[in-house]
Amino acid sequence: MTTVFKNQQFQHILCELENGIGKLILNRVEKHNAFDEVMIAEIIKALALFAEESQCQMLILKANGKHFSAGADLNWMRKQAQMDFEQNLADANELAKLMHDLDKFPKPTLVQVQGAAFGGALGLICCCDIAIATPKSSFCLSEVKLGLIPAVISPYVVRAMGNRASRRYMLTAERFTADKALELNVLHEVIDDLDAASQPIIESLLANSPQGMDWCKKLITRMESGEINQDTIDYTTDKISKIRVSEEGQEGLNAFFEKRQPNWHKDNNND
C-alpha cells in the first residue's frame, strides 16, 4: 500500500492503492452515497492524487453499501435553493470539475455499480472508460421532476446514450434497468459478481503500456466529433509517429520482436 493517502482525511470516500490498482470508494452509506459539496471536493482531490501517483496504473470507482449513489443529497439541495446565482454557479462549477477530471483521468477507469445510480451518479458512470453493473441496478435522470435539468452531467450522458435516448430518459425521468442501460451504452456488462467480472479487465489493463493507454484516451476524445478532415489526418499521423519513437513505444516494439514482456508489465515489477 502506497503512502500517497497517508495524511489525507476524507469524510465520505475511501482511497486504496495496491498492485497498481487504485480504488476510489464512495463511503457515505447512511445517505446511500448521495453527493454533497464535501464528497465532490474529496473526489476531486482524490482523482488528482491518483493521477499524479506513478504506482497507480488504473482506477476503480465503486461504492460501499446497497446503492452506488442516490444522486444529490437533500440537505445540499436545500442549500442550493437558498443560494444566489453566483453561489450556484460556483457550486455547479465544482461538480463540472469533478466530471471533467474523471472523464479526462489519464489512466483507465472502471466503475462498478450496484443498486441505485440516480442523477449525478449517472454522470460519473458515463465519465468512466468501462462500466459494469449488477442485474438489479437501476438508473434514473430525475432532475425534471424537481423542476431542474441534468445540465452538468449532460455532455457525458448524451455522449454515452445518444441524443435520441437522452430525449426520452431526461424528459420522462423514468427509471430504467441495468439491461436497458446496457442497451443504451451506459454499461458494458451486466453481471452478478462485479469483482469476478472486473478481474480479466484489470489483467488486460495492467498488461498494457501506461503511456499508450493515456494517449489512446486522448485520441478517442479527439475523434468524438466523427469529422475526418486534414486536421484529423495530421493529428493521427503526428501521434503515431511520436509514440513509435517514444521510450515506451520503442520498448513495446522491441519486447514484441524479442518475444519478452515489456518493462511495464506487472510480472516485471513485483517488489
mmCIF file of C-alpha atoms in Angstrom:
data_model
loop_
_atom_site.group_PDB
_atom_site.id
_atom_site.type_symbol
_atom_site.label_atom_id
_atom_site.label_comp_id
_atom_site.label_asym_id
_atom_site.label_seq_id
_atom_site.Cartn_x
_atom_site.Cartn_y
_atom_site.Cartn_z
ATOM 1 C CA MET A 1 0.000 0.000 0.000
ATOM 2 C CA THR A 2 1.431 3.352 -1.002
ATOM 3 C CA THR A 3 1.709 6.255 1.424
ATOM 4 C CA VAL A 4 0.138 8.670 -1.067
ATOM 5 C CA PHE A 5 -3.029 8.948 1.056
ATOM 6 C CA LYS A 6 -1.369 8.602 4.462
ATOM 7 C CA ASN A 7 -2.013 12.177 5.562
ATOM 8 C CA GLN A 8 -5.342 12.651 3.794
ATOM 9 C CA GLN A 9 -8.526 12.929 5.828
ATOM 10 C CA PHE A 10 -11.674 12.036 3.894
ATOM 11 C CA GLN A 11 -15.193 12.006 5.333
ATOM 12 C CA HIS A 12 -17.220 10.497 2.502
ATOM 13 C CA ILE A 13 -14.788 8.430 0.443
ATOM 14 C CA LEU A 14 -12.075 5.809 0.905
ATOM 15 C CA CYS A 15 -8.932 5.509 -1.211
ATOM 16 C CA GLU A 16 -6.758 2.446 -1.718
ATOM 17 C CA LEU A 17 -3.776 1.715 -3.951
ATOM 18 C CA GLU A 18 -2.221 -1.714 -4.231
ATOM 19 C CA ASN A 19 -0.505 -3.658 -7.011
ATOM 20 C CA GLY A 20 -1.077 -0.841 -9.465
ATOM 21 C CA ILE A 21 -4.826 -0.713 -8.828
ATOM 22 C CA GLY A 22 -6.283 2.451 -7.346
ATOM 23 C CA LYS A 23 -9.713 2.290 -5.739
ATOM 24 C CA LEU A 24 -11.895 5.319 -5.062
ATOM 25 C CA ILE A 25 -14.792 4.145 -2.914
ATOM 26 C CA LEU A 26 -17.903 6.177 -2.145
ATOM 27 C CA ASN A 27 -18.449 5.611 1.560
ATOM 28 C CA ARG A 28 -21.458 7.607 2.688
ATOM 29 C CA VAL A 29 -23.562 4.519 3.199
ATOM 30 C CA GLU A 30 -26.086 6.056 5.597
ATOM 31 C CA LYS A 31 -27.026 8.563 2.865
ATOM 32 C CA HIS A 32 -26.891 5.996 0.048
ATOM 33 C CA ASN A 33 -23.708 7.714 -1.146
ATOM 34 C CA ALA A 34 -25.584 10.870 -2.090
ATOM 35 C CA PHE A 35 -23.479 13.771 -3.377
ATOM 36 C CA ASP A 36 -22.868 16.927 -1.416
ATOM 37 C CA GLU A 37 -20.213 19.620 -1.671
ATOM 38 C CA VAL A 38 -17.885 17.724 0.696
ATOM 39 C CA MET A 39 -17.986 14.500 -1.306
ATOM 40 C CA ILE A 40 -17.471 16.377 -4.564
ATOM 41 C CA ALA A 41 -14.404 18.191 -3.198
ATOM 42 C CA GLU A 42 -12.992 14.944 -1.813
ATOM 43 C CA ILE A 43 -13.400 13.078 -5.109
ATOM 44 C CA ILE A 44 -11.704 15.936 -6.986
ATOM 45 C CA LYS A 45 -8.776 15.811 -4.559
ATOM 46 C CA ALA A 46 -8.514 12.024 -4.718
ATOM 47 C CA LEU A 47 -8.545 11.996 -8.514
ATOM 48 C CA ALA A 48 -5.663 14.467 -8.564
ATOM 49 C CA LEU A 49 -3.651 12.319 -6.153
ATOM 50 C CA PHE A 50 -4.299 9.139 -8.115
ATOM 51 C CA ALA A 51 -3.439 10.886 -11.397
ATOM 52 C CA GLU A 52 -0.074 12.041 -10.037
ATOM 53 C CA GLU A 53 0.819 8.714 -8.406
ATOM 54 C CA SER A 54 3.146 6.698 -10.639
ATOM 55 C CA GLN A 55 2.229 3.451 -8.868
ATOM 56 C CA CYS A 56 -1.404 3.844 -9.972
ATOM 57 C CA GLN A 57 -1.901 2.158 -13.351
ATOM 58 C CA MET A 58 -5.703 2.154 -13.337
ATOM 59 C CA LEU A 59 -8.592 3.336 -11.173
ATOM 60 C CA ILE A 60 -11.690 1.508 -9.968
ATOM 61 C CA LEU A 61 -14.646 3.640 -8.886
ATOM 62 C CA LYS A 62 -17.059 1.787 -6.633
ATOM 63 C CA ALA A 63 -19.307 2.310 -3.627
ATOM 64 C CA ASN A 64 -19.923 0.687 -0.276
ATOM 65 C CA GLY A 65 -23.454 -0.221 0.765
ATOM 66 C CA LYS A 66 -26.592 -1.243 -1.075
ATOM 67 C CA HIS A 67 -26.560 1.607 -3.602
ATOM 68 C CA PHE A 68 -23.906 3.125 -5.821
ATOM 69 C CA SER A 69 -25.352 6.611 -5.328
ATOM 70 C CA ALA A 70 -28.810 8.096 -4.857
ATOM 71 C CA GLY A 71 -27.725 11.318 -6.587
ATOM 72 C CA ALA A 72 -27.838 14.722 -4.918
ATOM 73 C CA ASP A 73 -28.043 14.950 -1.138
ATOM 74 C CA LEU A 74 -31.303 16.553 0.038
ATOM 75 C CA ASN A 75 -29.614 18.913 2.500
ATOM 76 C CA TRP A 76 -27.203 20.022 -0.219
ATOM 77 C CA MET A 77 -30.178 20.732 -2.486
ATOM 78 C CA ARG A 78 -31.798 22.807 0.270
ATOM 79 C CA LYS A 79 -28.629 24.888 0.482
ATOM 80 C CA GLN A 80 -28.662 25.390 -3.283
ATOM 81 C CA ALA A 81 -32.226 26.654 -3.127
ATOM 82 C CA GLN A 82 -31.065 29.419 -0.761
ATOM 83 C CA MET A 83 -28.027 30.413 -2.821
ATOM 84 C CA ASP A 84 -27.923 33.339 -5.236
ATOM 85 C CA PHE A 85 -26.855 32.927 -8.862
ATOM 86 C CA GLU A 86 -23.123 33.459 -8.238
ATOM 87 C CA GLN A 87 -23.082 30.951 -5.403
ATOM 88 C CA ASN A 88 -24.956 28.415 -7.509
ATOM 89 C CA LEU A 89 -22.535 28.989 -10.370
ATOM 90 C CA ALA A 90 -19.549 28.304 -8.137
ATOM 91 C CA ASP A 91 -21.273 25.205 -6.770
ATOM 92 C CA ALA A 92 -22.072 23.905 -10.267
ATOM 93 C CA ASN A 93 -18.513 24.551 -11.415
ATOM 94 C CA GLU A 94 -17.219 22.213 -8.723
ATOM 95 C CA LEU A 95 -19.431 19.399 -9.980
ATOM 96 C CA ALA A 96 -18.361 20.226 -13.534
ATOM 97 C CA LYS A 97 -14.706 19.972 -12.489
ATOM 98 C CA LEU A 98 -15.352 16.581 -10.922
ATOM 99 C CA MET A 99 -16.944 15.236 -14.119
ATOM 100 C CA HIS A 100 -14.217 16.737 -16.310
ATOM 101 C CA ASP A 101 -11.395 15.386 -14.140
ATOM 102 C CA LEU A 102 -12.871 11.890 -14.132
ATOM 103 C CA ASP A 103 -13.588 11.977 -17.857
ATOM 104 C CA LYS A 104 -10.037 13.153 -18.648
ATOM 105 C CA PHE A 105 -8.322 10.985 -15.998
ATOM 106 C CA PRO A 106 -5.031 9.915 -17.621
ATOM 107 C CA LYS A 107 -5.358 6.247 -16.677
ATOM 108 C CA PRO A 108 -8.058 3.664 -17.442
ATOM 109 C CA THR A 109 -11.141 3.854 -15.227
ATOM 110 C CA LEU A 110 -13.554 1.064 -14.348
ATOM 111 C CA VAL A 111 -16.790 1.714 -12.478
ATOM 112 C CA GLN A 112 -18.678 -0.989 -10.563
ATOM 113 C CA VAL A 113 -22.360 -0.236 -9.978
ATOM 114 C CA GLN A 114 -24.855 -1.819 -7.619
ATOM 115 C CA GLY A 115 -28.331 -0.684 -6.605
ATOM 116 C CA ALA A 116 -29.477 2.819 -7.456
ATOM 117 C CA ALA A 117 -27.470 5.162 -9.676
ATOM 118 C CA PHE A 118 -29.505 8.334 -9.977
ATOM 119 C CA GLY A 119 -28.833 11.850 -11.249
ATOM 120 C CA GLY A 120 -25.181 12.818 -10.935
ATOM 121 C CA ALA A 121 -24.226 9.199 -10.358
ATOM 122 C CA LEU A 122 -25.131 8.518 -13.964
ATOM 123 C CA GLY A 123 -22.685 11.239 -14.916
ATOM 124 C CA LEU A 124 -19.893 9.504 -13.009
ATOM 125 C CA ILE A 125 -20.663 6.234 -14.762
ATOM 126 C CA CYS A 126 -20.653 7.820 -18.214
ATOM 127 C CA CYS A 127 -17.315 9.516 -17.481
ATOM 128 C CA CYS A 128 -15.603 6.184 -16.823
ATOM 129 C CA ASP A 129 -13.955 4.166 -19.576
ATOM 130 C CA ILE A 130 -15.546 0.856 -18.614
ATOM 131 C CA ALA A 131 -18.802 0.356 -16.693
ATOM 132 C CA ILE A 132 -20.259 -2.834 -15.248
ATOM 133 C CA ALA A 133 -23.296 -3.294 -13.017
ATOM 134 C CA THR A 134 -25.360 -5.929 -11.256
ATOM 135 C CA PRO A 135 -28.669 -7.067 -12.816
ATOM 136 C CA LYS A 136 -30.672 -5.360 -10.057
ATOM 137 C CA SER A 137 -29.103 -1.955 -10.609
ATOM 138 C CA SER A 138 -31.450 0.839 -11.620
ATOM 139 C CA PHE A 139 -30.874 4.212 -13.221
ATOM 140 C CA CYS A 140 -32.736 7.493 -13.393
ATOM 141 C CA LEU A 141 -32.268 11.047 -14.631
ATOM 142 C CA SER A 142 -34.842 12.501 -12.264
ATOM 143 C CA GLU A 143 -33.964 16.201 -12.398
ATOM 144 C CA VAL A 144 -37.042 17.418 -14.300
ATOM 145 C CA LYS A 145 -39.285 16.022 -11.553
ATOM 146 C CA LEU A 146 -37.796 18.729 -9.331
ATOM 147 C CA GLY A 147 -38.019 21.471 -11.921
ATOM 148 C CA LEU A 148 -34.319 21.123 -12.717
ATOM 149 C CA ILE A 149 -32.244 19.744 -15.605
ATOM 150 C CA PRO A 150 -29.259 17.326 -15.697
ATOM 151 C CA ALA A 151 -27.125 20.122 -17.109
ATOM 152 C CA VAL A 152 -23.606 19.470 -15.813
ATOM 153 C CA ILE A 153 -23.672 15.729 -16.492
ATOM 154 C CA SER A 154 -25.445 16.058 -19.846
ATOM 155 C CA PRO A 155 -22.334 16.158 -22.099
ATOM 156 C CA TYR A 156 -21.216 12.797 -20.760
ATOM 157 C CA VAL A 157 -24.636 11.157 -20.583
ATOM 158 C CA VAL A 158 -25.671 12.277 -24.075
ATOM 159 C CA ARG A 159 -22.326 11.109 -25.456
ATOM 160 C CA ALA A 160 -22.922 7.647 -23.978
ATOM 161 C CA MET A 161 -26.668 7.260 -24.568
ATOM 162 C CA GLY A 162 -27.007 9.257 -27.746
ATOM 163 C CA ASN A 163 -29.330 12.169 -28.398
ATOM 164 C CA ARG A 164 -32.442 10.106 -29.095
ATOM 165 C CA ALA A 165 -32.341 8.047 -25.906
ATOM 166 C CA SER A 166 -31.379 11.118 -23.866
ATOM 167 C CA ARG A 167 -34.523 12.891 -25.067
ATOM 168 C CA ARG A 168 -36.660 10.125 -23.646
ATOM 169 C CA TYR A 169 -34.969 9.483 -20.320
ATOM 170 C CA MET A 170 -34.121 13.080 -19.472
ATOM 171 C CA LEU A 171 -37.660 14.226 -20.281
ATOM 172 C CA THR A 172 -39.630 11.371 -18.690
ATOM 173 C CA ALA A 173 -37.352 10.946 -15.645
ATOM 174 C CA GLU A 174 -38.392 7.293 -15.671
ATOM 175 C CA ARG A 175 -36.281 4.612 -14.087
ATOM 176 C CA PHE A 176 -34.580 2.112 -16.340
ATOM 177 C CA THR A 177 -32.985 -1.246 -15.675
ATOM 178 C CA ALA A 178 -29.419 -2.477 -15.976
ATOM 179 C CA ASP A 179 -30.368 -4.350 -19.147
ATOM 180 C CA LYS A 180 -31.733 -1.132 -20.643
ATOM 181 C CA ALA A 181 -28.581 0.734 -19.549
ATOM 182 C CA LEU A 182 -26.567 -1.935 -21.363
ATOM 183 C CA GLU A 183 -28.676 -1.423 -24.476
ATOM 184 C CA LEU A 184 -28.166 2.357 -24.196
ATOM 185 C CA ASN A 185 -24.354 2.035 -23.966
ATOM 186 C CA VAL A 186 -24.268 3.336 -20.395
ATOM 187 C CA LEU A 187 -22.894 -0.071 -19.347
ATOM 188 C CA HIS A 188 -20.556 -2.568 -20.966
ATOM 189 C CA GLU A 189 -21.605 -5.595 -18.953
ATOM 190 C CA VAL A 190 -24.321 -6.723 -16.521
ATOM 191 C CA ILE A 191 -23.272 -9.464 -14.128
ATOM 192 C CA ASP A 192 -23.907 -10.601 -10.554
ATOM 193 C CA ASP A 193 -20.294 -10.768 -9.364
ATOM 194 C CA LEU A 194 -18.695 -7.399 -10.073
ATOM 195 C CA ASP A 195 -15.281 -8.300 -8.683
ATOM 196 C CA ALA A 196 -15.068 -11.526 -10.703
ATOM 197 C CA ALA A 197 -16.152 -9.712 -13.863
ATOM 198 C CA SER A 198 -13.565 -6.998 -13.202
ATOM 199 C CA GLN A 199 -10.626 -9.363 -12.912
ATOM 200 C CA PRO A 200 -9.999 -10.087 -16.617
ATOM 201 C CA ILE A 201 -10.480 -6.391 -17.395
ATOM 202 C CA ILE A 202 -7.944 -5.456 -14.723
ATOM 203 C CA GLU A 203 -5.455 -8.032 -16.006
ATOM 204 C CA SER A 204 -5.787 -6.684 -19.543
ATOM 205 C CA LEU A 205 -5.286 -3.081 -18.446
ATOM 206 C CA LEU A 206 -2.277 -3.830 -16.239
ATOM 207 C CA ALA A 207 -0.577 -5.610 -19.146
ATOM 208 C CA ASN A 208 -0.761 -2.548 -21.382
ATOM 209 C CA SER A 209 1.533 0.433 -21.860
ATOM 210 C CA PRO A 210 0.587 3.234 -19.408
ATOM 211 C CA GLN A 211 1.612 5.870 -21.943
ATOM 212 C CA GLY A 212 -0.223 4.037 -24.710
ATOM 213 C CA MET A 213 -3.473 3.981 -22.734
ATOM 214 C CA ASP A 214 -3.134 7.651 -21.769
ATOM 215 C CA TRP A 215 -2.548 8.685 -25.381
ATOM 216 C CA CYS A 216 -5.344 6.375 -26.531
ATOM 217 C CA LYS A 217 -7.824 8.131 -24.237
ATOM 218 C CA LYS A 218 -6.761 11.493 -25.660
ATOM 219 C CA LEU A 219 -7.076 10.113 -29.193
ATOM 220 C CA ILE A 220 -10.616 8.863 -28.565
ATOM 221 C CA THR A 221 -11.626 12.251 -27.156
ATOM 222 C CA ARG A 222 -10.226 13.970 -30.240
ATOM 223 C CA MET A 223 -12.227 11.641 -32.504
ATOM 224 C CA GLU A 224 -15.575 12.231 -30.755
ATOM 225 C CA SER A 225 -16.890 14.643 -33.369
ATOM 226 C CA GLY A 226 -16.609 11.976 -36.054
ATOM 227 C CA GLU A 227 -15.274 14.530 -38.528
ATOM 228 C CA ILE A 228 -12.467 13.302 -40.780
ATOM 229 C CA ASN A 229 -10.559 16.171 -42.362
ATOM 230 C CA GLN A 230 -6.948 17.137 -42.932
ATOM 231 C CA ASP A 231 -6.606 18.284 -39.327
ATOM 232 C CA THR A 232 -7.758 14.839 -38.170
ATOM 233 C CA ILE A 233 -5.312 13.103 -40.508
ATOM 234 C CA ASP A 234 -2.440 15.358 -39.402
ATOM 235 C CA TYR A 235 -3.242 14.749 -35.728
ATOM 236 C CA THR A 236 -3.324 10.961 -36.076
ATOM 237 C CA THR A 237 -0.144 10.692 -38.168
ATOM 238 C CA ASP A 238 1.685 13.005 -35.757
ATOM 239 C CA LYS A 239 0.614 10.972 -32.734
ATOM 240 C CA ILE A 240 1.512 7.553 -34.153
ATOM 241 C CA SER A 241 4.909 8.877 -35.277
ATOM 242 C CA LYS A 242 5.651 10.371 -31.860
ATOM 243 C CA ILE A 243 4.624 7.276 -29.915
ATOM 244 C CA ARG A 244 6.672 4.982 -32.174
ATOM 245 C CA VAL A 245 9.862 6.866 -31.309
ATOM 246 C CA SER A 246 8.971 7.379 -27.609
ATOM 247 C CA GLU A 247 10.671 5.351 -24.877
ATOM 248 C CA GLU A 248 7.607 3.205 -24.197
ATOM 249 C CA GLY A 249 6.842 2.790 -27.878
ATOM 250 C CA GLN A 250 10.371 1.556 -28.538
ATOM 251 C CA GLU A 251 10.231 -0.737 -25.518
ATOM 252 C CA GLY A 252 6.917 -2.238 -26.620
ATOM 253 C CA LEU A 253 8.090 -2.909 -30.173
ATOM 254 C CA ASN A 254 11.443 -4.336 -29.057
ATOM 255 C CA ALA A 255 9.754 -6.570 -26.476
ATOM 256 C CA PHE A 256 7.396 -7.908 -29.131
ATOM 257 C CA PHE A 257 10.183 -8.787 -31.545
ATOM 258 C CA GLU A 258 12.382 -10.178 -28.763
ATOM 259 C CA LYS A 259 9.466 -12.325 -27.509
ATOM 260 C CA ARG A 260 9.594 -10.970 -23.946
ATOM 261 C CA GLN A 261 7.322 -8.982 -21.658
ATOM 262 C CA PRO A 262 7.733 -5.184 -21.845
ATOM 263 C CA ASN A 263 9.197 -3.483 -18.800
ATOM 264 C CA TRP A 264 5.838 -2.052 -17.688
ATOM 265 C CA HIS A 265 4.262 -5.493 -17.392
ATOM 266 C CA LYS A 266 3.316 -6.202 -13.779
ATOM 267 C CA ASP A 267 5.260 -9.507 -13.770
ATOM 268 C CA ASN A 268 8.416 -7.460 -14.245
ATOM 269 C CA ASN A 269 7.593 -5.034 -11.446
ATOM 270 C CA ASN A 270 6.854 -7.235 -8.457
ATOM 271 C CA ASP A 271 8.597 -5.896 -5.373
#
